[in-house]
Coordinates of C-alpha atoms and ligand atoms in Angstrom, one line a residue:
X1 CA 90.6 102.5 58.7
X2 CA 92.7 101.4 61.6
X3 CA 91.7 98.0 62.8
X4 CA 90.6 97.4 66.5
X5 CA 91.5 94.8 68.5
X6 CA 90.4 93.5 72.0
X7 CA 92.0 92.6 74.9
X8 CA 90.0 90.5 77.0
X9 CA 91.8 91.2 80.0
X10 CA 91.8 89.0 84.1
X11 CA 92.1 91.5 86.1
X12 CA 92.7 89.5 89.2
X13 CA 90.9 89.3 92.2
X14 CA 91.3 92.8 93.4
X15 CA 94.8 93.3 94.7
X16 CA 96.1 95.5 92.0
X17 CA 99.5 94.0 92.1
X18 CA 97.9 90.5 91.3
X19 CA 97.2 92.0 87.1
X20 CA 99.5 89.7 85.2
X21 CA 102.2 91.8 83.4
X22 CA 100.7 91.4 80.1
X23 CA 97.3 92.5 81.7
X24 CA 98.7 95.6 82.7
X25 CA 100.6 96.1 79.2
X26 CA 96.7 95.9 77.7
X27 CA 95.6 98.3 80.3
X28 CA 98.6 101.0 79.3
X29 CA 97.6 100.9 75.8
X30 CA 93.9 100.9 75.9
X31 CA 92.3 103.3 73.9
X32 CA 88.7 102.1 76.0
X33 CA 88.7 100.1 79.3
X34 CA 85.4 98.5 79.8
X35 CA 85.3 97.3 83.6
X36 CA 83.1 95.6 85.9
X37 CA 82.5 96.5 89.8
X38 CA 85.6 93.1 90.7
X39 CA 87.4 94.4 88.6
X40 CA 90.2 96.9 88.3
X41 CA 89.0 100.4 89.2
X42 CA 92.2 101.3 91.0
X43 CA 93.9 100.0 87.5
X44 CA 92.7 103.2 85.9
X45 CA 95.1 105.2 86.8
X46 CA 97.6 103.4 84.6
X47 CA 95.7 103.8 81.7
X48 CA 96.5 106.7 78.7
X49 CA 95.3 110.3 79.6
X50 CA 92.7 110.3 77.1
X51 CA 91.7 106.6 77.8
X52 CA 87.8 106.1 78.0
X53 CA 86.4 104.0 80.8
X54 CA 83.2 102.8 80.2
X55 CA 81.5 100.9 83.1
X56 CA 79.7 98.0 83.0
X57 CA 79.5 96.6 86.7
X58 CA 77.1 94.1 88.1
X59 CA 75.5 93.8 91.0
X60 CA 74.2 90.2 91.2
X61 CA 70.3 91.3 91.3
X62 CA 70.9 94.7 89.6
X63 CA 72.6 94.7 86.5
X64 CA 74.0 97.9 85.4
X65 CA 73.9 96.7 81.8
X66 CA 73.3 93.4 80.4
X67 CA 75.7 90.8 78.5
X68 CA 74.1 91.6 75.1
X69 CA 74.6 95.4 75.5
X70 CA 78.5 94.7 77.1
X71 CA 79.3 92.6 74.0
X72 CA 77.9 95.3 71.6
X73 CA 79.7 98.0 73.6
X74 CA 83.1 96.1 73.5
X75 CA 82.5 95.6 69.4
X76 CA 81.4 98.8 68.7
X77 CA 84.2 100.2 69.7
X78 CA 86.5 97.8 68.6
X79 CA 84.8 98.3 65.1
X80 CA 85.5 102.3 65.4
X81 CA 89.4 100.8 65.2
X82 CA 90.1 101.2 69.0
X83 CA 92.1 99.3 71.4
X84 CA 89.7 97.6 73.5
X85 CA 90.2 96.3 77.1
X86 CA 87.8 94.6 78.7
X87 CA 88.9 94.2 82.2
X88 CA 87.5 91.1 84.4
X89 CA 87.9 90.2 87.9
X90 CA 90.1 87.3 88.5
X91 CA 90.3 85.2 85.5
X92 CA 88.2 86.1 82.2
X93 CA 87.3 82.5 82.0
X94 CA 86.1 81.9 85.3
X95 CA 82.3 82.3 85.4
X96 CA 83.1 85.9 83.5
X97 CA 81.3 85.2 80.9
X98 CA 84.7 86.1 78.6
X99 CA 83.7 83.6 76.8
X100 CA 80.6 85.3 75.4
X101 CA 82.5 88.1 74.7
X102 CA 85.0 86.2 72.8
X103 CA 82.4 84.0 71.0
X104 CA 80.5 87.6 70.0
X105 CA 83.6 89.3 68.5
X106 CA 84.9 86.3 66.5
X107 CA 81.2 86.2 64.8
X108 CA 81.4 90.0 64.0
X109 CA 85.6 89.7 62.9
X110 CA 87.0 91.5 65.7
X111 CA 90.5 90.4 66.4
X112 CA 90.3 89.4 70.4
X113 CA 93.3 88.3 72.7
X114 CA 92.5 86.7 76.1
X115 CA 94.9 87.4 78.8
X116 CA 94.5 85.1 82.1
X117 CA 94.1 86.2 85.7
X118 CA 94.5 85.1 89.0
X119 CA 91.2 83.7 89.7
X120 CA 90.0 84.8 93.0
X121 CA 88.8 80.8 94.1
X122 CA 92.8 80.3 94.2
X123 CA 94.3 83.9 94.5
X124 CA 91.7 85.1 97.2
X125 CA 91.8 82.4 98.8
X126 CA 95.6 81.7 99.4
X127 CA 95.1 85.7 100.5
X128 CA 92.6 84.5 103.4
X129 CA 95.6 81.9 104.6
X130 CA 93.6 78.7 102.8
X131 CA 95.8 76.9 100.6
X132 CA 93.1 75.3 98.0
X133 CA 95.2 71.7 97.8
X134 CA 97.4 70.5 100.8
X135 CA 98.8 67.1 101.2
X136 CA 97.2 66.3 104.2
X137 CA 94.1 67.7 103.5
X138 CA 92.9 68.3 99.9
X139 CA 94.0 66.6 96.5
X140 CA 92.1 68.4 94.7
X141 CA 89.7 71.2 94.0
X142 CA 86.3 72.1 92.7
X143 CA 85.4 76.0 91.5
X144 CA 81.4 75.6 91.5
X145 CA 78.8 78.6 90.8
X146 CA 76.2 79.2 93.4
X147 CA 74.0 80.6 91.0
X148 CA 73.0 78.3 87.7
X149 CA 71.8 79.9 84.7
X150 CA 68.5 78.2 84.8
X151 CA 67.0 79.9 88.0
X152 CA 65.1 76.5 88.9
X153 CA 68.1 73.9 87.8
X154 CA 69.8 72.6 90.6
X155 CA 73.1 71.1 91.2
X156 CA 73.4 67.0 91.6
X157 CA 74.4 67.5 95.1
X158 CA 74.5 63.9 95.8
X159 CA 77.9 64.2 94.0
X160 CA 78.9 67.3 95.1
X161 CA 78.5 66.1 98.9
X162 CA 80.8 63.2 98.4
X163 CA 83.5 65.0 96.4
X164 CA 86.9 63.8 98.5
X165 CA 88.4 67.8 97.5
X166 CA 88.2 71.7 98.3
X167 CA 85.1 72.8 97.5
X168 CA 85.0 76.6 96.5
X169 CA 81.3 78.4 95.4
X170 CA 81.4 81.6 93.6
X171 CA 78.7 84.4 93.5
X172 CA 77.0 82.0 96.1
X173 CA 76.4 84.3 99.0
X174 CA 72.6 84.8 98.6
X175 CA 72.7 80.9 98.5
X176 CA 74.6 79.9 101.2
X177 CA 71.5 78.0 103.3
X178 CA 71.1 76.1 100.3
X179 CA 74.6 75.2 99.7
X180 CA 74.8 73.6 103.5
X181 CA 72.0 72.3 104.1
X182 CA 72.4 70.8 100.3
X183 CA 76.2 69.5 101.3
X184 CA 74.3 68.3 104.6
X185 CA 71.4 66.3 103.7
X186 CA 73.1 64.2 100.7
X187 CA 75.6 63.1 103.5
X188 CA 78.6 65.6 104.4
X189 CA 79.6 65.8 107.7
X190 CA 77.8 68.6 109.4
X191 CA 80.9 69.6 111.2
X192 CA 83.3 70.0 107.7
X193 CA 85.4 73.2 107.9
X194 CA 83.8 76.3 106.0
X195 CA 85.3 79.7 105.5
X196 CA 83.8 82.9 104.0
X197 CA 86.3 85.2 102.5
X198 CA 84.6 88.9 101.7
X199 CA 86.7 90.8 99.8
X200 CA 89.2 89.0 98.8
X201 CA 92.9 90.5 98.2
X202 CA 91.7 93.9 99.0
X203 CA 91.9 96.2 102.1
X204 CA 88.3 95.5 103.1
X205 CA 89.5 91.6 103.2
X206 CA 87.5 89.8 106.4
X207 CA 87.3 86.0 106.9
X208 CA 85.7 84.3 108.8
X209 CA 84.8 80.5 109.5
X210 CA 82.6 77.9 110.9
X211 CA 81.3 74.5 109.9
X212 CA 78.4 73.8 107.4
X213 CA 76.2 73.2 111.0
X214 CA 77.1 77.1 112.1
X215 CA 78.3 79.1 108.8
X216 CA 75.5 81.0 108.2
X217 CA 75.2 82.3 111.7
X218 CA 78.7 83.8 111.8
X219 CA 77.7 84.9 108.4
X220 CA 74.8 87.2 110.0
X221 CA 76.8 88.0 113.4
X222 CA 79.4 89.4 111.0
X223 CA 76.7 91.0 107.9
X224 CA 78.9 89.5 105.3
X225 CA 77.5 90.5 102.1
X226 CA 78.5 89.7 98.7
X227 CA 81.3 89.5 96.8
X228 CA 82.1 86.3 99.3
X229 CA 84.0 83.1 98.2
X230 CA 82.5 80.2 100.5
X231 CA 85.5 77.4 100.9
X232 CA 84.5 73.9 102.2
X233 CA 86.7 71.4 102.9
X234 CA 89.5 70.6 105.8
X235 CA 92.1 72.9 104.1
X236 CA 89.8 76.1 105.9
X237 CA 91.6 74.3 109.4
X238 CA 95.1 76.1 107.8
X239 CA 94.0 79.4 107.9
X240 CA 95.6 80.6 111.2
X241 CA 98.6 79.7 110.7
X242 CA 98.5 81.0 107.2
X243 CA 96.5 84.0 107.3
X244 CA 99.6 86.8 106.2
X245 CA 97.6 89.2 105.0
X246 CA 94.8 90.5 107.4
X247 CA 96.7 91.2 110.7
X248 CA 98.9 94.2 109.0
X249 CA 99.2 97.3 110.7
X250 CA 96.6 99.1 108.9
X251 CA 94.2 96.3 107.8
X252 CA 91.1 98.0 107.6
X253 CA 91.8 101.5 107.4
X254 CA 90.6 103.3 104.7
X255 CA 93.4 106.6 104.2
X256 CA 92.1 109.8 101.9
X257 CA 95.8 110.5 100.1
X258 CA 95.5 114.1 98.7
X259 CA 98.0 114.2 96.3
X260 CA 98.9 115.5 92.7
X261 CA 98.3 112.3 90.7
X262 CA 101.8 112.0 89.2
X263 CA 102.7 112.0 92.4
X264 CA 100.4 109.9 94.2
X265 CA 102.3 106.1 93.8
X266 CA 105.0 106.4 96.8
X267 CA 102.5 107.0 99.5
X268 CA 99.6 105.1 98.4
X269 CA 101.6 102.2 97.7
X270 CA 103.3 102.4 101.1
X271 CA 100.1 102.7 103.1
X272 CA 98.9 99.5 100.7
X273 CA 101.7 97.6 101.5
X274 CA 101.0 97.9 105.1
X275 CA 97.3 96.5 104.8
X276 CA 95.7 100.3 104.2
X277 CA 93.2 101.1 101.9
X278 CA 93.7 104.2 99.6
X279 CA 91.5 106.8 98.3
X280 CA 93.3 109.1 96.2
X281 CA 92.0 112.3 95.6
X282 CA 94.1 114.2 93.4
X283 CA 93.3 117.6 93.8
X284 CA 96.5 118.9 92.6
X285 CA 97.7 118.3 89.3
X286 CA 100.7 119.1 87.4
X287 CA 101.0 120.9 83.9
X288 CA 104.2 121.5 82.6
X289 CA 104.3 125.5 81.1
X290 CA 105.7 126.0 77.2
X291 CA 109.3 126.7 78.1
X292 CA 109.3 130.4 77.8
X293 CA 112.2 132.9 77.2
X294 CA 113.8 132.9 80.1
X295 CA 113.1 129.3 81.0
X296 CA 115.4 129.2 77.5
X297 CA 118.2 131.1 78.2
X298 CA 118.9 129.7 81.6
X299 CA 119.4 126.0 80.5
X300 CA 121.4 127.1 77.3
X301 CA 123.1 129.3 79.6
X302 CA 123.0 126.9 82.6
X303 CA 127.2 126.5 82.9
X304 CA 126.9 130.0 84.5
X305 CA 125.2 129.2 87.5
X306 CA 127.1 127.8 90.6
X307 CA 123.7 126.2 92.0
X308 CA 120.8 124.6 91.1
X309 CA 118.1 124.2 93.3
X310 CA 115.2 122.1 93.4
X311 CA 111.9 122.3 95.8
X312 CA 110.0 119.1 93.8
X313 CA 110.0 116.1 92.2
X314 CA 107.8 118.0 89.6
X315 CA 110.4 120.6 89.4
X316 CA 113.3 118.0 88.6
X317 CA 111.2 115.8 85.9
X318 CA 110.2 119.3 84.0
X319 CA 113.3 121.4 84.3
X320 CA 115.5 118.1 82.5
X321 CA 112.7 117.4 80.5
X322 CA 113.1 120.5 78.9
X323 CA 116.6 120.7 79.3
X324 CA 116.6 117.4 77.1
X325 CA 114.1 119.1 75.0
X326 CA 116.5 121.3 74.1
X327 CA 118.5 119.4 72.2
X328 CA 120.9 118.9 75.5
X329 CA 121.9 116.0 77.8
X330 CA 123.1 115.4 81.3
X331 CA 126.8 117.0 80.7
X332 CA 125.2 120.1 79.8
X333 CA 125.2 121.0 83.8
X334 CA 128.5 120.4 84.0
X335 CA 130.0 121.3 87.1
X336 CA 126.8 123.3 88.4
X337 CA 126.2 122.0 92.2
X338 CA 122.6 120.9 92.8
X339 CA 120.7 121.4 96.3
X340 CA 117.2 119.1 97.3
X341 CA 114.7 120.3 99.3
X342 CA 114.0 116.4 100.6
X343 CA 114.7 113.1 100.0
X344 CA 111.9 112.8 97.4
X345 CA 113.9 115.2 95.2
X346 CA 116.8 113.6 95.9
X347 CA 115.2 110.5 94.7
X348 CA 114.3 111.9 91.7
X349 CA 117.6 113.2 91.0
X350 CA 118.8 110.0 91.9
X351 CA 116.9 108.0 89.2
X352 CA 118.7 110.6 86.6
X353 CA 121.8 109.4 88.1
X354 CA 122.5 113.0 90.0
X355 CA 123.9 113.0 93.1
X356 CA 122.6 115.8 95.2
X357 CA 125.2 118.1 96.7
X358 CA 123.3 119.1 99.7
X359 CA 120.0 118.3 101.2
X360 CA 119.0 119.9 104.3
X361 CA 118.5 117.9 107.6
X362 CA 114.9 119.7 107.6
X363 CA 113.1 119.2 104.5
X364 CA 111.6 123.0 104.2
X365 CA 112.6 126.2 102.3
X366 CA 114.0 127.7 105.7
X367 CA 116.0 124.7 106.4
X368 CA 117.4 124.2 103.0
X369 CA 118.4 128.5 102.9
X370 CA 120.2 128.2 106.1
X371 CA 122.4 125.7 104.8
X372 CA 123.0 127.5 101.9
X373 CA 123.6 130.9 103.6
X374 CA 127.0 130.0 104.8
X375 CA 127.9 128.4 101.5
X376 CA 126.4 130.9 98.5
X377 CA 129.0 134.2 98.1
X378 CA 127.1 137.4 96.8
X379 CA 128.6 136.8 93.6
X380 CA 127.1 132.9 93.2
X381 CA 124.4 132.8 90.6
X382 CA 121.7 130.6 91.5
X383 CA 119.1 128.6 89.1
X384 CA 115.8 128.0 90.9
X385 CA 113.5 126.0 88.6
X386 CA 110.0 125.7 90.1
X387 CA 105.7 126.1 90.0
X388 CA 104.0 129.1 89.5
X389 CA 102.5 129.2 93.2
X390 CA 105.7 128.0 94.6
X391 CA 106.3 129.8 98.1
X392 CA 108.3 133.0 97.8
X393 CA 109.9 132.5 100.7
X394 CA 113.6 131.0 99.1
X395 CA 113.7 133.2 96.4
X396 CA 113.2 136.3 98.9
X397 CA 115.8 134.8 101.4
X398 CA 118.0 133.7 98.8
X399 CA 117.9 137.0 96.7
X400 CA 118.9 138.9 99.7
X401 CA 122.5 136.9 100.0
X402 CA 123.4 136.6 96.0
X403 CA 122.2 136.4 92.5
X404 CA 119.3 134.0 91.5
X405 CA 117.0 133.4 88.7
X406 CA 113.8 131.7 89.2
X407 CA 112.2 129.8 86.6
X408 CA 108.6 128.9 86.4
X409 CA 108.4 125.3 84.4
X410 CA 105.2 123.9 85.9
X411 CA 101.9 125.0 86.9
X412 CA 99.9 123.1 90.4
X413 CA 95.8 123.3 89.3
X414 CA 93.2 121.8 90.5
X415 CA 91.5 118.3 89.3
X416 CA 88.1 118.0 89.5
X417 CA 88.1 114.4 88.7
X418 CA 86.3 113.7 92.1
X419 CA 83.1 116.0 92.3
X420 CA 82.6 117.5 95.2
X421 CA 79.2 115.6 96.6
X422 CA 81.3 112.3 96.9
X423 CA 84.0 113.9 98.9
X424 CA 81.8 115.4 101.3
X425 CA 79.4 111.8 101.0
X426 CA 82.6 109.9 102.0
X427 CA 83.6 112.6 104.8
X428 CA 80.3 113.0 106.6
X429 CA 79.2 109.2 106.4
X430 CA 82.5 108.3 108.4
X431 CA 84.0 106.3 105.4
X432 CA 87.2 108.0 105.7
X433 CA 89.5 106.8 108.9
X434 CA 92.4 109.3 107.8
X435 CA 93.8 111.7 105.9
X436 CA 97.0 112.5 104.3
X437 CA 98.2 116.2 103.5
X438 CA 101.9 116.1 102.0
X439 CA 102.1 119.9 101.4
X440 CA 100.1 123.4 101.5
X441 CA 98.5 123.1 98.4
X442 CA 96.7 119.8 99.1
X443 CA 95.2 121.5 101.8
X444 CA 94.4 124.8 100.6
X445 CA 92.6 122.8 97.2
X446 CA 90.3 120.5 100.0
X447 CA 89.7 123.8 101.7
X448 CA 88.3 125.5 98.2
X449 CA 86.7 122.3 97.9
X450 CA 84.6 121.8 101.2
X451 CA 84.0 125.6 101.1
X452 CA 82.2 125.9 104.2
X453 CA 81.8 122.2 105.2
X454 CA 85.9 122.2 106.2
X455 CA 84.8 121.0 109.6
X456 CA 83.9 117.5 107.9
X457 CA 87.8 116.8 108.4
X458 CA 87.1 116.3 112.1
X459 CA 85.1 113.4 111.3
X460 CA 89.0 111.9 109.9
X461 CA 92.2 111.8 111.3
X462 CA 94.2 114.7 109.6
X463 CA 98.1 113.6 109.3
X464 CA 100.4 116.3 107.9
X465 CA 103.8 116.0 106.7
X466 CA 105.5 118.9 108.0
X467 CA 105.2 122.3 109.7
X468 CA 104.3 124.4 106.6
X469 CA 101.8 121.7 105.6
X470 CA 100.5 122.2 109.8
X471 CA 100.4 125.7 109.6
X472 CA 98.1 125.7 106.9
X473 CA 96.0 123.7 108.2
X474 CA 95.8 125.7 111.3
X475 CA 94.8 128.5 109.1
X476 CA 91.4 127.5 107.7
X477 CA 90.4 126.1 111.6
X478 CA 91.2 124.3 115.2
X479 CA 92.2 120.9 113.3
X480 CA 93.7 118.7 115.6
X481 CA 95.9 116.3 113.3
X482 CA 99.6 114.3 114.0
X483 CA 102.5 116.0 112.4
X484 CA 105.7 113.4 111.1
X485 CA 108.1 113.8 113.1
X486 CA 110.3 113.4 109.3
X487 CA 108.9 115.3 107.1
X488 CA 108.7 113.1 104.2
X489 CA 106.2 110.2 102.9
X490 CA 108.3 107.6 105.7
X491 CA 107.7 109.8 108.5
X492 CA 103.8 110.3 107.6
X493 CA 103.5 106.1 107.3
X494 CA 104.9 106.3 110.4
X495 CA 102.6 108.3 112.0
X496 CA 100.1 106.9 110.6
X497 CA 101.0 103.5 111.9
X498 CA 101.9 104.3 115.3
X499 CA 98.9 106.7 116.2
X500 CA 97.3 104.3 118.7
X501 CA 93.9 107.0 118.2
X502 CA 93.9 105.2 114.7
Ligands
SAH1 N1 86.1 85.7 87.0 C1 86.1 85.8 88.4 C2 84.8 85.3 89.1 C3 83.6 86.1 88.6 S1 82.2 85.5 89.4 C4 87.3 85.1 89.0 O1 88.0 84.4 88.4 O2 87.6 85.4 90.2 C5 82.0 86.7 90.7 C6 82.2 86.0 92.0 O3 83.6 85.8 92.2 C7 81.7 86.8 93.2 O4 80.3 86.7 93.4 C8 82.5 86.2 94.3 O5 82.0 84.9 94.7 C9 83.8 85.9 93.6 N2 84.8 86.9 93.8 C10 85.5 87.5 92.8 N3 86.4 88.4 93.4 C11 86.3 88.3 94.7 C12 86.9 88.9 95.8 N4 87.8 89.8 95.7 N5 86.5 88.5 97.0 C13 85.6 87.6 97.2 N6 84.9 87.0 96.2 C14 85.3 87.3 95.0

């Protein structure tokens, strides 16, 4: 039998970008991702189809499963001749028990790898603007647990109170009186610098600061709650002038991208970038179609066409997949012209180093057929490669003006991967600040979805990319919702950003 293997994987501290490269290799050839509530559910996505994710998230007073059952889990399945990941936040070795997990395996033979993270008591904290050493304020740095294994064992705070360094307490936010008044009585100076980062790396990220005298106040005034890393130490008096990464435009914000999965990355990553949270709910999905017989004929035939035109990224990554399926490659198109509905396209046409020949100024059907009206003679044959639901719209117009052949490569269904009662849950408890639609069918799924709860999207801003997109959404109610004034991903961030209703 085929031997499994684990990776025991840092995932970071929560920032997805912050997974080291060889952490994210692990996570792409997973066969099972075991993951904890820190760590990595938005690294999913990048894991195989057919990956299984098994979680195993704590809560610090209400473990979802315990160590013993997450170490016979992880070798279990390693024993069935799987590739393992266990996923951890921040660093495996950092109070994450990886070494448990790496102690178990090696008794029972399982091959194990461990693959560092960025710990969140340096990462998260360089993300809440506190460098954990400075040269004028910290030469060094303790990482201490606020919680001992031994409920009634205590720390020797007498040393801990006269330590010269940063001090940095993990899973110590249910102990935070203790831990002052602690630091306090064996001698620190009441007024030392503290700083409680919640969230660390991640769109929820809050900081906020006091001294060991008033830090537990500001805690309450501001209901911070766990997971919290508590900094003492003079390197917290930094933290205005380094603080980059909670005063971006859409810090806070919590954004609902509908979005066929595939498809998902530009936007969400965009609206990340920019301080935003993303919930992606990909109601669309893309299957390619078998290539049937007229699929066939017009790539082997495809030098007899005077355009090509394509409505979709989808529609460009299927139609040359099969064309390369085929047995062909890029010089089988020859001197065929190729239109794009919008710069997406484009851009996909661009990374198969095809240079569109025309791309309308508007990026809709109507837009793109004007342009082509006054090029296309009634004796041009045109190739139009696109999804079964596709609008009819250009192949009506076009097949008016010449000759065209429409191909149906790919197939738009609905993914129920989000049930329905945590959509509506999220909608009607005010947990979404906005939402995204980048075409009809993201719309029309939600609709089919919310059935007759559609009037939960008033609770949200709605934000549509273009006039098609709006029209739809005027037909299933009054919605009001901002329109991009470019109808591509750009133009929606920049709606987003400059709504001041926001
Ligand atoms: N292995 C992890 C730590 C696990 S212990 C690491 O290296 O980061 C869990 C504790 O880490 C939490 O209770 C909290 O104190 C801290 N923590 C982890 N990620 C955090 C985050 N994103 N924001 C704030 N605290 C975090």
């Amino acid at each position: 039998m085929k031997k499994g293997k684990v990776y025991i994987t840092g995932a970071g501290p929560g920032d997805e970008g912050l997974i080291t490269v060889k952490g994210m290799e692990s996570v792409k050839i997973a066969d099972v991702i075991v993951y904890d509530r820190l760590a990595g559910g938005n690294l999913l996505k990048y894991a195989k189809e057919d990956c299984e994710f098994i979680y195993v998230g704590k809560q610090s007073s209400n473990h979802t499963k315990t160590q013993d059952e997450i170490n016979e889990i992880i070798f279990q399945k390693a024993a069935e001749g799987r590739i393992v990941t266990r996923l951890k936040g921040g660093d495996p070795y950092v109070f994450g028990r990886g070494g448990e997990e790496g102690e178990y395996l090696r008794d029972r033979n399982i091959e194990f790898e461990v693959i560092p993270g960025i710990t969140s008591a340096i990462g998260g904290l360089a993300y809440g603007g506190i460098p954990i050493t400075h040269r004028d304020y910290a030469s060094g740095f303790h990482v201490i647990t606020g919680h001992l294994k031994e409920e009634d064992r205590e720390h020797d705070w007498e040393t801990l109170a006269k330590l010269q360094g940063t001090l940095v307490f993990l899973m110590g936010m249910a102990q935070l009186e203790n831990i002052t008044s602690n630091l306090k009585n064996n001698g620190m100076d009441s007024k030392t610098p503290v700083a409680l980062i919640n969230w660390a790396t991640t769109c929820k990220q809050k900081t906020v600061t006091g001294t060991l005298e008033t830090i537990c106040d500001v805690a309450r005034e501001n209901k911070i709650s766990s997971p919290v890393l508590i900094v003492v130490g003079k390197v917290v008096e930094l933290k205005e002038k380094l603080n980059f990464f909670e005063n971006r435009p859409l810090s806070g914000k919590r954004i609902m991208v509908t979005r066929a999965r595939a498809q998902t990355s530009t936007l969400s990553k965009k609206i990340q970038d920019l301080g935003g949270e993303v919930i992606e709910f990909p109601m669309i999905k893309i299957k390619e179609l078998d290539t049937d017989k007229k699929t066939k004929e017009s790539i082997v035939n495809i030098e007899s066409y005077d355009w090509m035109i394509f409505t979709s990224q989808n529609s460009v990554n299927i139609f040359f997949k099969k064309l390369f399926e085929e047995g062909y490659d890029l010089r089988k198109i020859g001197n065929v012209k190729i239109a794009a509905i919008g710069n997406a396209t484009a851009d996909e046409l661009k990374k198969m180093h095809i240079k569109a020949d025309l791309i309308p100024k508007n990026f809709v059907a109507e837009s793109l057929f004007e342009e082509l009206k006054v090029i296309l003679k009634p004796s041009d044959r045109v190739l139009l490669p696109r999804g079964l639901s596709s609008r009819e719209v250009l192949f009506e117009s076009l097949y008016s003006i010449c000759i065209v052949d429409e191909v149906k490569i790919y197939e738009t269904i609905r993914d129920n991967e989000i049930n329905n009662i945590k959509i509506q849950d999220l909608l009607s408890d005010d947990q979404i600040d906005c939402i995204t639609f980048t075409s009809s069918s993201t719309v029309k799924n939600l609709a089919h979805i919310l059935g007759e709860n559609m009037d939960l999207l008033k609770k949200s801003k709605l934000y549509s990319i273009g006039p098609i997109t709006s029209e739809t959404l005027n037909e299933y109610g009054s919605f009001s919702y901002c329109q991009a004034s470019s109808y591509d991903v750009d133009g929606l961030i920049e709606a987003i950003c400059t709504d001041g209703g926001l």
